[in-house]
Tab-separated table of C-alpha atoms and ligand atoms in Angstrom:
chain	number	residue	atom	x	y	z
A	1	UNK	CA	8.928	70.308	32.653
A	2	UNK	CA	10.088	68.639	29.151
A	3	UNK	CA	8.566	66.553	26.711
A	4	UNK	CA	10.016	64.426	23.864
A	5	UNK	CA	8.502	62.619	20.722
A	6	UNK	CA	9.860	59.813	19.285
A	7	UNK	CA	9.753	57.273	16.218
A	8	UNK	CA	10.459	53.736	16.498
A	9	UNK	CA	9.511	50.847	14.586
A	10	UNK	CA	8.473	47.101	16.024
A	11	UNK	CA	11.051	44.544	15.540
A	12	UNK	CA	8.425	42.328	15.009
A	13	UNK	CA	4.499	42.757	14.452
A	14	UNK	CA	2.411	42.933	16.882
A	15	UNK	CA	-0.895	42.570	17.218
A	16	UNK	CA	-4.063	45.088	18.210
A	17	UNK	CA	-4.768	43.345	20.814
A	18	UNK	CA	-0.970	43.155	22.124
A	19	UNK	CA	-0.105	47.246	21.411
A	20	UNK	CA	-2.893	47.256	24.103
A	21	UNK	CA	-0.994	45.678	26.350
A	22	UNK	CA	2.009	46.939	25.981
A	23	UNK	CA	0.090	50.448	26.884
A	24	UNK	CA	-1.543	49.622	29.651
A	25	UNK	CA	2.108	48.725	30.610
A	26	UNK	CA	2.915	52.151	29.941
A	27	UNK	CA	0.112	54.061	31.182
A	28	UNK	CA	0.655	52.153	34.659
A	29	UNK	CA	4.799	53.356	35.210
A	30	UNK	CA	3.560	56.401	33.864
A	31	UNK	CA	1.232	56.901	36.103
A	32	UNK	CA	3.779	55.830	39.373
A	33	UNK	CA	6.253	58.907	37.192
A	34	UNK	CA	4.357	61.485	36.903
A	35	UNK	CA	4.639	61.091	32.918
A	36	UNK	CA	1.517	61.514	30.697
A	37	UNK	CA	2.160	60.841	26.882
A	38	UNK	CA	-0.087	59.565	23.767
A	39	UNK	CA	1.126	57.745	20.930
A	40	UNK	CA	0.127	57.120	17.184
A	41	UNK	CA	0.994	53.060	15.460
A	42	UNK	CA	0.724	52.533	11.750
A	43	UNK	CA	1.758	49.894	9.930
A	44	UNK	CA	4.698	48.717	13.173
A	45	UNK	CA	5.347	52.292	13.427
A	46	UNK	CA	5.003	54.333	16.578
A	47	UNK	CA	5.181	58.204	16.707
A	48	UNK	CA	5.263	58.302	20.939
A	49	UNK	CA	5.184	61.805	23.057
A	50	UNK	CA	6.136	61.378	26.812
A	51	UNK	CA	6.102	64.935	28.719
A	52	UNK	CA	6.691	65.785	32.518
A	53	UNK	CA	9.561	67.165	34.905
A	54	UNK	CA	12.707	66.276	32.750
A	55	UNK	CA	14.137	63.099	35.417
A	56	UNK	CA	10.866	61.198	35.512
A	57	UNK	CA	10.734	61.645	31.702
A	58	UNK	CA	14.593	61.079	31.304
A	59	UNK	CA	14.199	58.288	33.195
A	60	UNK	CA	10.971	56.688	30.817
A	61	UNK	CA	12.767	57.465	27.888
A	62	UNK	CA	16.050	55.538	29.153
A	63	UNK	CA	13.509	52.550	30.025
A	64	UNK	CA	11.515	52.690	26.565
A	65	UNK	CA	14.978	52.591	24.603
A	66	UNK	CA	15.658	48.935	26.260
A	67	UNK	CA	12.834	47.605	24.701
A	68	UNK	CA	13.989	45.178	22.218
A	69	UNK	CA	11.077	44.856	21.239
A	70	UNK	CA	10.894	47.856	18.933
A	71	UNK	CA	14.365	49.692	17.717
A	72	UNK	CA	14.539	52.791	14.905
A	73	UNK	CA	14.210	54.907	17.716
A	74	UNK	CA	14.719	58.406	16.369
A	75	UNK	CA	13.981	61.402	18.628
A	76	UNK	CA	11.800	63.750	15.925
A	77	UNK	CA	11.618	66.598	19.108
A	78	UNK	CA	12.001	67.737	22.017
A	79	UNK	CA	11.198	70.607	24.887
A	80	UNK	CA	12.391	71.804	27.493
A	81	UNK	CA	10.238	73.783	29.896
A	82	UNK	CA	7.046	73.864	29.142
A	83	UNK	CA	5.017	75.278	30.819
A	84	UNK	CA	1.636	73.019	30.660
A	85	UNK	CA	1.264	68.993	29.356
A	86	UNK	CA	-0.092	69.054	26.069
A	87	UNK	CA	-1.328	65.303	26.289
A	88	UNK	CA	-1.958	65.213	30.168
A	89	UNK	CA	-5.407	63.391	29.875
A	90	UNK	CA	-4.271	59.838	29.576
A	91	UNK	CA	-0.574	58.820	31.359
A	92	UNK	CA	-0.352	56.991	28.558
A	93	UNK	CA	-2.582	56.402	25.261
A	94	UNK	CA	-2.028	54.867	21.372
A	95	UNK	CA	-4.315	55.337	18.447
A	96	UNK	CA	-4.662	53.293	16.177
A	97	UNK	CA	-4.158	54.890	12.316
A	98	UNK	CA	-5.938	53.056	10.030
A	99	UNK	CA	-9.202	54.273	10.830
A	100	UNK	CA	-10.521	56.306	8.180
A	101	UNK	CA	-13.290	57.964	10.408
A	102	UNK	CA	-10.635	60.014	12.010
A	103	UNK	CA	-9.196	60.205	8.619
A	104	UNK	CA	-12.305	61.702	7.025
A	105	UNK	CA	-13.079	63.959	10.530
A	106	UNK	CA	-9.496	65.621	10.527
A	107	UNK	CA	-8.816	65.970	7.338
A	108	UNK	CA	-11.355	65.225	4.952
A	109	UNK	CA	-9.594	62.857	3.036
A	110	UNK	CA	-9.094	59.160	3.343
A	111	UNK	CA	-6.175	57.463	5.560
A	112	UNK	CA	-2.155	57.862	4.740
A	113	UNK	CA	0.725	56.965	6.603
A	114	UNK	CA	3.333	57.525	3.795
A	115	UNK	CA	5.247	59.964	5.967
A	116	UNK	CA	5.132	57.553	9.219
A	117	UNK	CA	6.367	54.947	7.439
A	118	UNK	CA	8.927	56.030	5.031
A	119	UNK	CA	12.662	56.361	5.905
A	120	UNK	CA	13.158	59.789	5.604
A	121	UNK	CA	13.262	62.148	8.704
A	122	UNK	CA	10.056	63.209	10.021
A	123	UNK	CA	9.935	67.110	10.111
A	124	UNK	CA	8.764	68.079	14.121
A	125	UNK	CA	6.096	69.735	12.718
A	126	UNK	CA	3.807	66.880	10.921
A	127	UNK	CA	4.636	64.635	13.808
A	128	UNK	CA	3.127	67.502	16.712
A	129	UNK	CA	0.319	68.099	14.200
A	130	UNK	CA	-0.540	64.310	13.931
A	131	UNK	CA	0.332	63.479	17.542
A	132	UNK	CA	-1.850	67.150	18.718
A	133	UNK	CA	-4.723	65.784	15.765
A	134	UNK	CA	-5.272	62.401	16.904
A	135	UNK	CA	-5.073	63.195	20.284
A	136	UNK	CA	-8.051	65.993	20.086
A	137	UNK	CA	-9.502	63.200	18.531
A	138	UNK	CA	-9.276	60.642	20.896
A	139	UNK	CA	-10.356	63.653	23.310
A	140	UNK	CA	-13.943	63.960	22.099
A	141	UNK	CA	-14.138	60.926	21.635
A	142	UNK	CA	-13.427	59.302	25.394
A	143	UNK	CA	-15.065	62.735	26.368
A	144	UNK	CA	-12.212	64.082	28.081
A	145	UNK	CA	-10.666	66.631	28.612
A	146	UNK	CA	-8.165	67.515	26.773
A	147	UNK	CA	-5.948	69.710	28.894
A	148	UNK	CA	-6.786	69.333	31.831
A	149	UNK	CA	-4.384	70.779	34.807
A	150	UNK	CA	-1.061	69.767	34.964
A	151	UNK	CA	-0.988	68.935	38.545
A	152	UNK	CA	-3.728	66.315	38.156
A	153	UNK	CA	-2.304	62.541	37.187
A	154	UNK	CA	-2.941	61.011	33.506
A	155	UNK	CA	-5.639	58.631	33.344
A	156	UNK	CA	-5.390	55.269	33.067
A	157	UNK	CA	-7.113	54.530	29.533
A	158	UNK	CA	-9.937	52.392	29.574
A	159	UNK	CA	-9.701	48.851	26.257
A	160	UNK	CA	-12.461	51.310	25.128
A	161	UNK	CA	-10.627	54.499	24.571
A	162	UNK	CA	-7.484	52.753	23.228
A	163	UNK	CA	-9.275	53.041	19.278
A	164	UNK	CA	-9.486	50.212	16.770
A	165	UNK	CA	-12.060	49.875	14.343
B	201	FMN	C1	6.696	52.310	20.912
B	201	FMN	C2	6.644	52.014	22.808
B	201	FMN	C3	6.019	53.065	23.703
B	201	FMN	C4	6.649	52.968	24.756
B	201	FMN	N1	5.883	53.556	26.181
B	201	FMN	C5	5.766	53.541	27.008
B	201	FMN	C6	5.914	54.195	28.353
B	201	FMN	O1	5.205	55.702	27.703
B	201	FMN	N2	6.139	54.106	29.371
B	201	FMN	C7	6.950	52.765	30.118
B	201	FMN	O2	6.857	53.022	30.897
B	201	FMN	N3	6.952	51.937	29.147
B	201	FMN	C8	6.825	52.600	27.495
B	201	FMN	N4	7.049	51.329	26.957
B	201	FMN	C9	7.497	50.017	27.148
B	201	FMN	C10	8.674	50.071	27.370
B	201	FMN	O3	9.165	49.877	26.151
B	201	FMN	C11	9.039	48.902	28.853
B	201	FMN	O4	8.882	47.551	28.323
B	201	FMN	C12	8.101	48.233	29.105
B	201	FMN	O5	7.681	49.737	30.481
B	201	FMN	C13	8.685	47.725	30.555
B	201	FMN	O6	9.847	47.829	31.361
B	201	FMN	P1	10.483	47.371	32.308
B	201	FMN	O7	11.075	45.630	31.425
B	201	FMN	O8	12.030	47.977	32.369
B	201	FMN	O9	10.418	47.340	33.755
B	201	FMN	C14	6.854	51.937	25.630
B	201	FMN	C15	7.469	50.764	24.788
B	201	FMN	C16	7.076	50.986	22.868
B	201	FMN	C17	7.425	49.829	22.436
């Protein structure tokens, strides 16, 4: 399996609701394609992971690349030959990072998206770590198993699972 992690930037700000809608469309398409994934958002910047069979991920990535609602797409990390999904609970879900509860619970600090928002290239280890922490937190909150069997399709998130406070 292939996993791609990329950062991108909205070309114009969208509301939380617009982003939740975008995520639902993505989740439905990914579910059909056998792709799973997770994204975090802060100040119009997304960090997104998608994973699945190589062809399915490539096709999904091409589709995302054509979306004019975002640009400056930068692949931060990609890994081929993945043995199990790292973000297998949902076909796609989003977590908004402007959430003090998350930062306090996970890092014991206030919210800080400087790294994500800066123009510098993102460190792959930082990007994967942040996504993994956000994903684990979201799974705990939603009472979802973080590592369901790879053969199970990812779930479509409920609105209450697309965190926003
Ligand atoms: C940050 C971001 C992440 C996205 N992730 C996905 C995704 O994982 N899967 C997907 O099908 N679409 C995703 N989309 C939406 C697609 O770019 C696209 O708009 C949608 O799939 C409709 O494609 P279509 O017009 O070719 O049917 C994402 C969009 C953005 C801005």
